[in-house]
Amino acid sequence: MSDYLRTERLTLGYGDTVAVRDLDMSVAKGEFLALLGPSGCGKTTTMRAVAGLLAPRGGKIWLDGVDITRLAANRRQIGLVFQSYALFPHLSVFENVAFGLRLKGLGGAALDRKVAEGLTTVGLESFAGRKIPELSGGQQQRVALARSMVMQPKLLMLDEPLSNLDARLRLEMRAQLQRVQKETGVTMIFVTHDQGEALAMADRIVVMRAGQIEQVGTPEQIYNAPASPFVADFVGFETILEVEGGRLKTAGGPVSLAGLDASVAALAWRPDGVRLGEGPFSGVVRGVSFAGATRQYLLETRLGPIKVEASAALMPRALGEIVAFDLPLETAAKVGTG
Amino acid sequence: MRVALGLVLLFLIGPFAVIVAASLSAGETLAFPPQGLSLRWVEKVFEVESFRASFVLSLTLAIGATSAALALGVPAAYALARYKVPFAEILRLIVASPLLVPGIVVGLALLRYLVVPLRFPIVLALFLAHTALILPYALRVVSASLANLRPEIEEAAVLLGASRAGAFFRVVAPNIRDGVLAAMVLGFVTSFNQVPVSLFLSGPGVETLPIDMLGYLEITYDPSVAALSTLLAALSLAIVLIAERFLGLTRYV
């Protein structure tokens, strides 16, 4: 069940470079999976290999119980929404969506109905006759989505689906993607470098780094219990201190912390997890920025630079001021616990 | 400013106007200003037997060479745009070389090393030379339209069920159609008006129209050559104007 799509020791590369090494990944049927990682981590390469656009150097890919490693891309029944949308500029919206259906031999009223359904799903039912260059970026993306969806693919993949949209459209598209996924139950993988998107949309997240998987988990697991300092950093923990011999390893030497669990690899705090104004540590304010409900400070401390977020209702601190702060255990994420 | 613009226009259009006027002359010799007005020299053009033969040769040559250049140029442009071709820049330069080398050199070289020693048929040599001359245009114009096309659209077509070849004909070909037509027009006009290369590759019975006109002018100094020039210029102008109207030819040149 959880092996609807499975890669086994998948190794990919271009020319002399190896982009992905021995990747084992599995996706359940109907799941909404995010492939998260910084640019160059191999996530888009992985997606292209699954789609059949890149031949693997080694390993296998299974989809729905069938080994598709050597299957031609046009027979895999996998949909892909490209980051650039890759719409056919010489065809109307209708013909773009109808493209794959026509190749399947569909025509006449059946074709019209399918295309209309597809366009309705993405809210573009009145755009059938439009030309592609007349559409906005958001509309083009929805056409690309409809074009893939009408094929009823076994798997739909989206490459950075939100990165070319402005902030407001991004929220709209997020909701639309989630709705389409829930309504149709299609298995969906989306590739992103934005942890916020991955956390907000995915059922499960695969975090990649340098061609390998760093962590797999639900958004809660990734957010609250990052498996490595890399993942912690990637999901917004600004202060990450390794644990060595029962003490915190810092720029200014080891620091003891009461109640510290010596079995974890590191402790990590988000800016809002650091308590300002009281505690055993002190630092000099080197930066202040106002962020509406909160104020963010950059402190120079003997532990290294530390970012703190405090309620804007509190008295503002001045640059150069020496302030006390605490790194409470209860707000810390335990990084790399078994 | 205006004066300069006027001078440029005069410089460009002036000779053409003189030829048109001379072709309408009623006199016996090529002269400007024309002596009286008549259409007799325009009519004469259609009565000269050699003009008819050389016109057919020029037309056949232009169509044949343009087709051959496109048959080579479109796949070459596609390969250069889509794949990492080793020494791509040098390859482009070689293809462009007929544009850079003076036509006289090309013509002489073909005559000296192909036609004379190998007894190569002259018509075939003309065809090869014209194809080589048009190829740079075909490659450049088609490359320009391919550059505007994202390679992902072919991948998108494949993922929607098309074969590689199907993707090319369904999504690439329609998008470079205008470029191919533009290359066709440019190639045709280039071949049809070609003089220096053809000059060396003409012989008894094998003459392109411009070469024939040159030869005619050396013997007979009547205004029929001016009349023919006017007709040809009108034909070229019509082709280019139609192409510009429908394809926006000026984008490519």
Coordinates of C-alpha atoms in Angstrom, one line a residue:
Chain A
M1 CA 0.0 0.0 0.0
S2 CA 2.6 2.5 1.0
D3 CA 4.7 1.3 -2.0
Y4 CA 2.6 2.7 -4.8
L5 CA 5.6 4.5 -6.1
R6 CA 9.0 3.2 -5.0
T7 CA 12.5 3.9 -6.0
E8 CA 15.2 1.5 -5.1
R9 CA 18.9 2.6 -4.9
L10 CA 18.1 5.1 -7.7
T11 CA 21.3 6.8 -8.9
L12 CA 21.1 9.7 -11.4
G13 CA 23.6 12.0 -13.0
Y14 CA 24.5 14.2 -15.9
G15 CA 27.8 13.9 -17.6
D16 CA 30.5 13.5 -14.9
T17 CA 28.3 14.6 -12.0
V18 CA 26.3 12.4 -9.8
A19 CA 23.1 14.3 -8.8
V20 CA 21.3 11.6 -6.8
R21 CA 22.9 8.5 -5.1
D22 CA 21.1 5.4 -4.0
L23 CA 17.8 7.0 -3.4
D24 CA 15.2 4.8 -1.7
M25 CA 11.8 6.6 -1.6
S26 CA 8.3 5.4 -1.4
V27 CA 4.9 7.1 -1.8
A28 CA 1.5 5.8 -0.9
K29 CA -1.5 5.8 -3.2
G30 CA -3.4 9.0 -2.9
E31 CA -0.6 10.7 -0.9
F32 CA 0.4 14.3 -1.3
L33 CA 4.2 14.2 -1.0
A34 CA 6.6 17.1 -1.0
L35 CA 10.2 16.8 -2.1
L36 CA 11.9 19.5 -0.2
G37 CA 15.4 20.8 -0.5
P38 CA 17.7 23.6 -1.5
S39 CA 18.4 24.1 -5.2
G40 CA 20.9 21.5 -6.6
C41 CA 19.9 18.9 -4.0
G42 CA 18.6 16.5 -6.8
K43 CA 14.9 16.9 -6.3
T44 CA 14.1 18.0 -9.8
T45 CA 16.4 15.4 -11.2
T46 CA 14.6 12.7 -9.2
M47 CA 11.3 13.9 -10.6
R48 CA 12.6 13.9 -14.1
A49 CA 13.8 10.3 -13.7
V50 CA 10.5 9.2 -12.3
A51 CA 8.7 10.8 -15.3
G52 CA 11.1 9.0 -17.7
L53 CA 12.8 12.1 -19.0
L54 CA 16.1 11.0 -17.6
A55 CA 17.5 7.5 -17.8
P56 CA 18.9 6.3 -14.4
R57 CA 22.5 5.3 -13.9
G58 CA 21.4 2.6 -11.6
G59 CA 18.5 1.4 -9.4
K60 CA 14.9 0.8 -10.1
I61 CA 11.6 2.6 -10.2
W62 CA 8.3 0.9 -9.4
L63 CA 4.8 2.3 -10.0
D64 CA 1.6 0.5 -9.1
G65 CA 3.4 -2.8 -8.9
V66 CA 5.1 -2.5 -12.2
D67 CA 8.8 -1.9 -12.9
I68 CA 8.9 1.2 -15.0
T69 CA 12.6 1.8 -14.9
R70 CA 13.0 1.1 -18.7
L71 CA 9.5 2.1 -19.7
A72 CA 9.2 5.0 -22.3
A73 CA 8.1 8.3 -20.8
N74 CA 5.0 8.4 -23.1
R75 CA 3.8 5.1 -21.7
R76 CA 4.2 5.8 -18.0
Q77 CA 0.9 7.6 -17.4
I78 CA 2.7 10.1 -15.2
G79 CA 1.7 13.8 -15.4
L80 CA 4.2 16.6 -14.9
V81 CA 3.5 20.3 -14.5
F82 CA 6.7 22.0 -15.4
Q83 CA 8.0 25.1 -13.6
S84 CA 7.8 26.9 -16.9
Y85 CA 4.3 25.4 -17.5
A86 CA 5.5 24.3 -21.0
L87 CA 2.2 25.1 -22.6
F88 CA 1.9 24.8 -26.4
P89 CA 2.0 28.5 -27.5
H90 CA 0.4 27.8 -30.9
L91 CA -2.7 26.1 -29.5
S92 CA -5.7 27.5 -27.6
V93 CA -6.5 26.6 -24.0
F94 CA -9.0 24.0 -25.2
E95 CA -6.5 22.4 -27.6
N96 CA -3.7 22.4 -24.9
V97 CA -6.0 20.5 -22.6
A98 CA -7.2 18.3 -25.4
F99 CA -3.7 17.4 -26.6
G100 CA -3.2 14.2 -24.7
L101 CA -6.8 13.1 -25.0
R102 CA -6.7 13.4 -28.8
L103 CA -3.5 11.2 -28.9
K104 CA -5.6 8.7 -27.0
G105 CA -8.1 8.8 -29.9
L106 CA -10.8 10.7 -28.1
G107 CA -12.9 13.1 -30.2
G108 CA -16.2 14.7 -30.6
A109 CA -18.6 15.2 -27.7
A110 CA -16.6 12.9 -25.4
L111 CA -13.5 15.1 -25.9
D112 CA -15.5 18.3 -25.4
R113 CA -16.9 17.0 -22.2
K114 CA -13.5 15.8 -20.8
V115 CA -11.8 19.1 -21.6
A116 CA -14.7 21.1 -20.1
E117 CA -14.5 19.0 -16.9
G118 CA -10.8 19.6 -16.7
L119 CA -11.1 23.3 -17.2
T120 CA -13.9 23.5 -14.6
T121 CA -11.7 21.7 -12.0
V122 CA -9.2 24.5 -12.2
G123 CA -11.8 27.3 -12.6
L124 CA -11.1 28.2 -16.2
E125 CA -14.3 27.0 -17.8
S126 CA -14.8 30.3 -19.7
F127 CA -11.2 30.4 -21.1
A128 CA -11.4 27.5 -23.6
G129 CA -11.1 29.7 -26.6
R130 CA -8.3 31.9 -25.3
K131 CA -4.7 31.9 -26.6
I132 CA -1.9 31.0 -24.2
P133 CA 0.0 34.3 -24.4
E134 CA -3.1 36.1 -23.4
L135 CA -3.2 34.4 -20.0
S136 CA -1.5 35.4 -16.7
G137 CA 1.1 33.2 -15.1
G138 CA -1.4 31.8 -12.6
Q139 CA -3.9 31.0 -15.4
Q140 CA -1.2 29.4 -17.5
Q141 CA -0.3 27.2 -14.5
R142 CA -3.9 26.1 -14.1
V143 CA -4.1 25.2 -17.8
A144 CA -1.0 23.1 -17.4
L145 CA -2.6 21.4 -14.3
A146 CA -5.8 20.7 -16.2
R147 CA -3.8 19.4 -19.2
S148 CA -2.2 16.8 -17.0
M149 CA -5.3 16.0 -14.8
V150 CA -7.6 15.2 -17.8
M151 CA -5.2 12.3 -18.6
Q152 CA -6.1 10.8 -15.2
P153 CA -2.4 10.0 -14.5
K154 CA -1.3 7.4 -12.1
L155 CA 0.9 10.0 -10.6
L156 CA 1.0 13.8 -10.9
M157 CA 4.2 15.7 -10.3
L158 CA 4.6 19.4 -10.0
D159 CA 7.9 21.2 -10.3
E160 CA 8.1 24.3 -8.0
P161 CA 4.4 24.9 -8.7
L162 CA 4.2 28.2 -6.7
S163 CA 7.6 29.8 -7.3
N164 CA 6.5 31.9 -10.4
L165 CA 3.4 33.3 -8.7
D166 CA 3.1 36.4 -6.6
A167 CA 2.3 36.1 -2.9
R168 CA -1.5 36.4 -3.1
L169 CA -1.8 34.0 -6.0
R170 CA 0.4 31.6 -4.3
L171 CA -2.0 31.2 -1.4
E172 CA -4.9 30.8 -3.9
M173 CA -3.0 28.2 -5.9
R174 CA -2.0 26.3 -2.7
A175 CA -5.7 25.9 -1.8
Q176 CA -6.6 24.9 -5.3
L177 CA -3.9 22.2 -5.5
Q178 CA -5.0 20.8 -2.2
R179 CA -8.6 20.8 -3.2
V180 CA -7.9 19.1 -6.6
Q181 CA -5.8 16.5 -4.8
K182 CA -8.5 15.7 -2.2
E183 CA -11.3 15.7 -4.8
T184 CA -9.6 13.4 -7.3
G185 CA -7.5 11.4 -4.9
V186 CA -4.6 11.5 -7.3
T187 CA -1.2 10.7 -6.0
M188 CA 0.8 13.9 -6.1
I189 CA 4.5 14.8 -5.7
F190 CA 5.5 18.4 -5.6
V191 CA 9.0 19.6 -5.7
T192 CA 9.8 22.8 -3.7
H193 CA 12.6 24.6 -2.0
D194 CA 10.2 26.5 0.2
Q195 CA 9.7 24.8 3.6
G196 CA 6.6 26.8 4.3
E197 CA 4.9 25.4 1.2
A198 CA 5.9 21.9 2.0
L199 CA 4.7 22.1 5.6
A200 CA 1.4 23.7 4.6
M201 CA 0.4 21.4 1.8
A202 CA 2.0 18.0 2.0
D203 CA 0.9 14.8 3.9
R204 CA 4.5 13.8 4.1
I205 CA 7.8 15.5 3.3
V206 CA 11.0 14.1 2.0
V207 CA 13.9 16.4 2.7
M208 CA 16.8 16.0 0.3
R209 CA 20.3 17.3 0.5
A210 CA 23.2 16.7 -1.9
G211 CA 21.4 13.9 -3.7
Q212 CA 20.4 11.9 -0.7
I213 CA 17.4 11.8 1.7
E214 CA 18.0 13.7 4.9
Q215 CA 14.7 13.0 6.6
V216 CA 11.2 11.6 5.8
G217 CA 8.3 12.5 7.9
T218 CA 5.0 14.3 8.4
P219 CA 5.1 18.1 8.5
E220 CA 4.8 17.9 12.3
Q221 CA 7.7 15.6 12.6
I222 CA 9.9 17.7 10.3
Y223 CA 8.9 20.9 12.0
N224 CA 9.2 19.7 15.6
A225 CA 11.8 17.0 15.5
P226 CA 14.3 17.6 12.7
A227 CA 16.5 14.7 12.2
S228 CA 19.7 16.6 11.6
P229 CA 21.1 20.1 12.0
F230 CA 20.6 20.6 8.3
V231 CA 16.9 19.9 8.4
A232 CA 16.6 22.0 11.6
D233 CA 18.3 24.9 9.8
F234 CA 16.1 24.4 6.8
V235 CA 12.8 24.6 8.7
G236 CA 13.6 27.8 10.5
F237 CA 15.7 26.9 13.6
E238 CA 18.1 29.7 13.8
T239 CA 20.0 28.6 16.9
I240 CA 21.4 25.1 16.6
L241 CA 23.9 23.9 19.2
E242 CA 25.4 20.5 19.1
V243 CA 25.5 18.3 22.2
E244 CA 28.8 16.8 23.1
G245 CA 29.6 15.0 26.3
G246 CA 26.4 16.2 28.0
R247 CA 27.1 19.8 27.3
L248 CA 26.3 22.3 24.5
K249 CA 29.1 22.9 22.1
T250 CA 29.4 26.6 21.4
A251 CA 31.7 29.2 19.7
G252 CA 32.8 30.2 23.2
G253 CA 33.4 26.7 24.6
P254 CA 31.2 24.0 26.2
V255 CA 28.1 25.2 28.1
S256 CA 26.2 23.2 30.7
L257 CA 22.4 23.2 30.7
A258 CA 20.4 21.8 33.5
G259 CA 18.3 18.8 32.6
L260 CA 20.0 18.2 29.3
D261 CA 19.4 14.8 27.6
A262 CA 22.9 13.7 26.6
S263 CA 21.6 11.2 24.0
V264 CA 20.5 13.9 21.4
A265 CA 22.8 15.2 18.7
A266 CA 21.9 18.8 19.0
L267 CA 19.3 21.2 20.4
A268 CA 17.7 23.8 18.3
W269 CA 15.7 26.9 19.0
R270 CA 13.5 29.1 16.8
P271 CA 13.8 32.9 17.3
D272 CA 10.5 32.8 19.2
G273 CA 11.8 30.0 21.4
V274 CA 14.6 32.1 22.9
R275 CA 13.4 34.0 26.0
L276 CA 14.6 37.6 26.2
G277 CA 15.1 39.7 29.3
E278 CA 16.0 37.0 31.8
G279 CA 18.2 33.9 32.1
P280 CA 21.7 32.8 32.6
F281 CA 23.1 34.1 29.3
S282 CA 23.8 37.6 28.1
G283 CA 24.5 39.3 24.7
V284 CA 24.8 42.6 23.0
V285 CA 22.0 43.8 20.6
R286 CA 23.6 44.1 17.2
G287 CA 20.4 44.3 15.1
V288 CA 16.7 45.1 15.5
S289 CA 13.9 44.7 13.0
F290 CA 10.3 45.4 13.5
A291 CA 8.0 42.7 12.2
G292 CA 4.5 43.8 13.1
A293 CA 3.4 41.8 16.1
T294 CA 7.0 41.0 17.0
R295 CA 10.5 42.5 17.1
Q296 CA 13.5 40.5 16.0
Y297 CA 16.9 40.9 17.5
L298 CA 20.3 39.7 16.5
L299 CA 22.4 39.2 19.6
E300 CA 26.1 38.8 19.7
T301 CA 26.9 36.3 22.5
R302 CA 29.7 34.1 23.6
L303 CA 27.6 31.2 22.3
G304 CA 27.7 32.7 18.8
P305 CA 25.2 35.0 17.1
I306 CA 21.6 34.3 18.3
K307 CA 18.3 35.4 16.8
V308 CA 15.5 36.3 19.2
E309 CA 11.9 37.2 18.5
A310 CA 10.0 39.1 21.2
S311 CA 6.5 40.5 21.4
A312 CA 6.4 44.0 20.0
A313 CA 4.4 45.0 23.0
L314 CA 7.5 44.7 25.2
M315 CA 9.8 47.6 25.6
P316 CA 12.2 47.8 22.6
R317 CA 15.9 47.2 23.2
A318 CA 18.4 49.6 21.7
L319 CA 21.4 48.7 19.6
G320 CA 24.5 48.0 21.8
E321 CA 22.4 47.3 24.8
I322 CA 23.4 44.3 26.9
V323 CA 20.5 42.0 27.5
A324 CA 19.9 38.7 29.4
F325 CA 18.4 35.7 27.6
D326 CA 17.6 32.1 28.2
L327 CA 17.6 29.0 26.0
P328 CA 14.8 27.1 27.7
L329 CA 14.8 23.3 27.3
E330 CA 11.0 23.2 26.9
T331 CA 11.1 25.3 23.7
A332 CA 14.1 23.4 22.3
A333 CA 13.8 20.8 19.5
K334 CA 15.8 17.7 20.1
V335 CA 17.6 17.2 16.9
G336 CA 18.6 13.7 15.9
T337 CA 16.9 11.6 18.6
G338 CA 16.7 8.0 17.6
Chain B
M1 CA 17.9 65.5 -40.4
R2 CA 15.3 65.6 -43.1
V3 CA 17.8 66.4 -45.7
A4 CA 19.9 63.4 -44.7
L5 CA 16.9 61.1 -44.8
G6 CA 15.9 62.5 -48.2
L7 CA 19.4 61.8 -49.5
V8 CA 19.4 58.2 -48.2
L9 CA 16.0 57.6 -49.8
L10 CA 17.3 59.1 -53.1
F11 CA 20.4 57.0 -52.9
L12 CA 18.3 53.8 -52.4
I13 CA 15.4 54.4 -54.7
G14 CA 17.0 56.7 -57.3
P15 CA 18.7 53.9 -59.4
F16 CA 15.5 51.9 -59.3
A17 CA 13.5 54.9 -60.5
V18 CA 16.0 55.5 -63.3
I19 CA 15.7 51.9 -64.5
V20 CA 11.9 52.0 -64.4
A21 CA 12.0 55.2 -66.4
A22 CA 14.5 53.8 -68.9
S23 CA 12.5 50.6 -69.4
L24 CA 9.5 52.7 -70.5
S25 CA 11.5 54.4 -73.2
A26 CA 10.4 54.5 -76.8
G27 CA 14.0 54.9 -78.1
E28 CA 16.4 52.3 -79.4
T29 CA 19.1 52.5 -76.8
L30 CA 19.3 52.3 -73.0
A31 CA 19.2 56.0 -72.0
F32 CA 18.1 58.3 -69.3
P33 CA 16.0 60.4 -69.5
P34 CA 13.9 58.1 -71.7
Q35 CA 13.1 59.2 -75.2
G36 CA 9.3 59.1 -75.3
L37 CA 7.1 56.6 -73.6
S38 CA 6.1 53.1 -74.7
L39 CA 5.7 49.5 -73.5
R40 CA 7.5 48.0 -76.5
W41 CA 10.6 46.9 -74.5
V42 CA 8.5 45.3 -71.8
E43 CA 6.8 43.3 -74.6
K44 CA 10.2 42.5 -76.1
V45 CA 11.3 40.8 -72.9
F46 CA 8.8 38.1 -73.4
E47 CA 9.9 37.5 -77.0
V48 CA 13.6 36.8 -76.3
E49 CA 14.0 33.1 -76.3
S50 CA 17.1 32.9 -74.1
F51 CA 15.3 35.0 -71.4
R52 CA 12.6 32.4 -71.2
A53 CA 15.1 29.5 -70.9
S54 CA 17.2 31.2 -68.3
F55 CA 14.2 32.3 -66.3
V56 CA 13.0 28.7 -66.1
L57 CA 16.6 27.6 -65.0
S58 CA 16.7 30.4 -62.4
L59 CA 13.3 29.5 -61.1
T60 CA 14.1 25.7 -60.9
L61 CA 17.4 26.5 -59.3
A62 CA 16.0 28.8 -56.7
I63 CA 13.2 26.4 -55.7
G64 CA 15.6 23.3 -55.7
A65 CA 18.4 25.0 -53.8
T66 CA 16.0 26.5 -51.2
S67 CA 14.4 23.1 -50.6
A68 CA 17.7 21.4 -50.2
A69 CA 19.0 24.1 -47.9
L70 CA 15.9 23.8 -45.7
A71 CA 16.1 20.0 -45.7
L72 CA 19.7 20.4 -44.3
G73 CA 19.2 23.6 -42.3
V74 CA 16.1 22.7 -40.2
P75 CA 17.5 19.5 -38.7
A76 CA 20.9 21.2 -38.2
A77 CA 19.3 24.1 -36.5
Y78 CA 17.3 21.8 -34.3
A79 CA 20.3 19.7 -33.4
L80 CA 22.3 22.8 -32.5
A81 CA 19.5 24.2 -30.4
R82 CA 18.6 21.0 -28.5
Y83 CA 21.8 19.0 -28.1
K84 CA 25.3 19.8 -26.9
V85 CA 27.0 19.5 -30.2
P86 CA 30.8 19.5 -30.0
F87 CA 32.4 22.4 -31.7
A88 CA 29.0 24.0 -32.3
E89 CA 30.5 27.5 -32.7
I90 CA 33.0 26.3 -35.3
L91 CA 30.2 24.5 -37.1
R92 CA 28.1 27.6 -37.2
L93 CA 31.0 29.5 -38.6
I94 CA 31.7 27.0 -41.3
V95 CA 28.0 27.1 -42.3
A96 CA 28.1 30.9 -42.4
S97 CA 31.3 30.9 -44.5
P98 CA 29.7 31.2 -47.9
L99 CA 28.3 34.5 -46.6
L100 CA 31.7 35.8 -45.6
V101 CA 33.8 34.6 -48.6
P102 CA 33.3 36.7 -51.7
G103 CA 31.1 35.0 -54.3
I104 CA 33.7 35.3 -56.9
V105 CA 36.1 33.2 -54.8
V106 CA 33.3 30.6 -54.3
G107 CA 32.4 30.5 -57.9
L108 CA 36.0 30.3 -59.1
A109 CA 36.9 27.6 -56.6
L110 CA 33.9 25.4 -57.7
L111 CA 34.8 25.9 -61.3
R112 CA 38.5 25.2 -60.8
Y113 CA 38.3 22.2 -58.5
L114 CA 34.9 20.7 -59.2
V115 CA 33.6 21.4 -62.7
V116 CA 36.9 21.4 -64.7
P117 CA 38.8 18.5 -63.2
L118 CA 35.9 16.2 -62.4
R119 CA 33.8 17.1 -65.4
F120 CA 31.1 17.9 -62.9
P121 CA 27.8 18.9 -64.6
I122 CA 27.4 22.6 -64.5
V123 CA 23.8 22.6 -63.4
L124 CA 24.7 20.3 -60.5
A125 CA 27.5 22.7 -59.5
L126 CA 25.1 25.6 -59.6
F127 CA 22.7 23.7 -57.5
L128 CA 25.4 22.9 -54.9
A129 CA 26.7 26.5 -54.8
H130 CA 23.3 28.0 -54.4
T131 CA 22.4 25.5 -51.7
A132 CA 25.5 26.4 -49.8
L133 CA 24.7 30.1 -50.1
I134 CA 21.2 29.7 -48.8
L135 CA 22.1 27.3 -46.0
P136 CA 23.4 30.0 -43.6
Y137 CA 20.1 31.9 -43.9
A138 CA 18.1 28.7 -43.3
L139 CA 20.1 27.9 -40.3
R140 CA 20.1 31.4 -38.8
V141 CA 16.4 32.1 -39.3
V142 CA 15.3 28.7 -38.0
S143 CA 17.7 28.9 -35.1
A144 CA 16.1 32.2 -34.2
S145 CA 12.6 30.7 -34.0
L146 CA 13.8 27.7 -32.1
A147 CA 15.5 29.9 -29.5
N148 CA 12.1 31.3 -28.6
L149 CA 10.8 27.8 -27.9
R150 CA 11.2 26.1 -24.6
P151 CA 12.6 22.6 -24.9
E152 CA 10.2 21.5 -22.2
I153 CA 7.2 21.7 -24.5
E154 CA 8.5 18.6 -26.3
E155 CA 8.9 16.8 -23.0
A156 CA 5.4 17.9 -22.0
A157 CA 4.0 16.5 -25.3
V158 CA 5.9 13.2 -24.7
L159 CA 4.4 12.9 -21.2
L160 CA 1.0 13.4 -22.7
G161 CA 1.6 10.4 -24.9
A162 CA 3.3 11.6 -28.0
S163 CA 6.4 9.9 -29.5
R164 CA 9.6 11.9 -29.9
A165 CA 8.9 12.4 -33.6
G166 CA 5.2 13.1 -32.9
A167 CA 6.3 15.8 -30.4
F168 CA 8.5 17.4 -33.0
F169 CA 5.7 17.5 -35.7
R170 CA 2.9 18.5 -33.3
V171 CA 4.5 21.1 -31.1
V172 CA 7.9 22.1 -32.6
A173 CA 7.0 22.3 -36.3
P174 CA 3.9 24.6 -35.9
N175 CA 6.0 27.0 -33.8
I176 CA 8.9 27.3 -36.2
R177 CA 6.7 27.4 -39.3
D178 CA 7.0 31.1 -39.8
G179 CA 10.7 31.0 -39.5
V180 CA 10.9 28.2 -42.1
L181 CA 8.7 30.2 -44.5
A182 CA 10.8 33.3 -43.9
A183 CA 14.0 31.3 -44.7
M184 CA 12.3 30.1 -47.8
V185 CA 11.6 33.6 -49.1
L186 CA 15.1 34.8 -48.2
G187 CA 16.6 31.7 -49.9
F188 CA 14.6 32.1 -53.0
V189 CA 15.4 35.7 -53.5
T190 CA 19.1 35.1 -52.7
S191 CA 19.4 32.4 -55.3
F192 CA 17.3 34.2 -57.9
N193 CA 19.4 37.4 -57.7
Q194 CA 22.7 35.6 -57.4
V195 CA 25.4 36.9 -59.8
P196 CA 29.1 36.4 -58.7
V197 CA 29.0 32.6 -58.0
S198 CA 26.7 31.8 -61.0
L199 CA 29.0 33.9 -63.3
F200 CA 31.7 31.2 -63.2
L201 CA 29.3 28.3 -63.4
S202 CA 27.6 29.3 -66.6
G203 CA 28.3 27.9 -70.0
P204 CA 26.6 27.5 -73.3
G205 CA 23.0 26.7 -72.7
V206 CA 23.3 26.9 -68.9
E207 CA 22.8 30.4 -67.8
T208 CA 20.8 31.8 -64.9
L209 CA 18.6 34.8 -65.7
P210 CA 21.0 37.5 -64.2
I211 CA 23.9 36.1 -66.1
D212 CA 21.9 35.9 -69.3
M213 CA 21.0 39.6 -68.8
L214 CA 24.6 40.5 -68.4
G215 CA 25.5 38.7 -71.6
Y216 CA 22.6 40.2 -73.5
L217 CA 23.7 43.7 -72.3
E218 CA 27.2 43.1 -73.7
I219 CA 25.9 42.6 -77.2
T220 CA 22.6 44.5 -77.4
Y221 CA 22.3 47.9 -75.8
D222 CA 18.5 48.2 -75.9
P223 CA 16.1 49.0 -73.0
S224 CA 14.7 45.5 -72.7
V225 CA 17.2 44.7 -70.0
A226 CA 15.9 47.6 -68.0
A227 CA 12.4 46.4 -68.6
L228 CA 13.3 42.9 -67.4
S229 CA 15.1 44.4 -64.3
T230 CA 11.9 46.3 -63.5
L231 CA 9.8 43.2 -63.8
L232 CA 12.2 41.2 -61.6
A233 CA 12.4 43.9 -59.0
A234 CA 8.7 44.1 -58.9
L235 CA 8.5 40.3 -58.4
S236 CA 11.1 40.3 -55.6
L237 CA 9.4 43.3 -54.0
A238 CA 6.0 41.6 -54.1
I239 CA 7.4 38.4 -52.6
V240 CA 9.2 40.3 -49.8
L241 CA 6.1 42.5 -49.1
I242 CA 3.8 39.5 -48.9
A243 CA 6.3 37.8 -46.6
E244 CA 6.6 40.9 -44.4
R245 CA 2.8 41.2 -44.3
F246 CA 2.2 37.7 -43.2
L247 CA 5.5 36.7 -41.4
G248 CA 7.1 39.8 -40.2
L249 CA 10.2 39.0 -42.2
T250 CA 12.2 42.0 -40.8
R251 CA 12.3 40.2 -37.5
Y252 CA 14.8 37.7 -38.9
V253 CA 17.1 39.8 -41.0

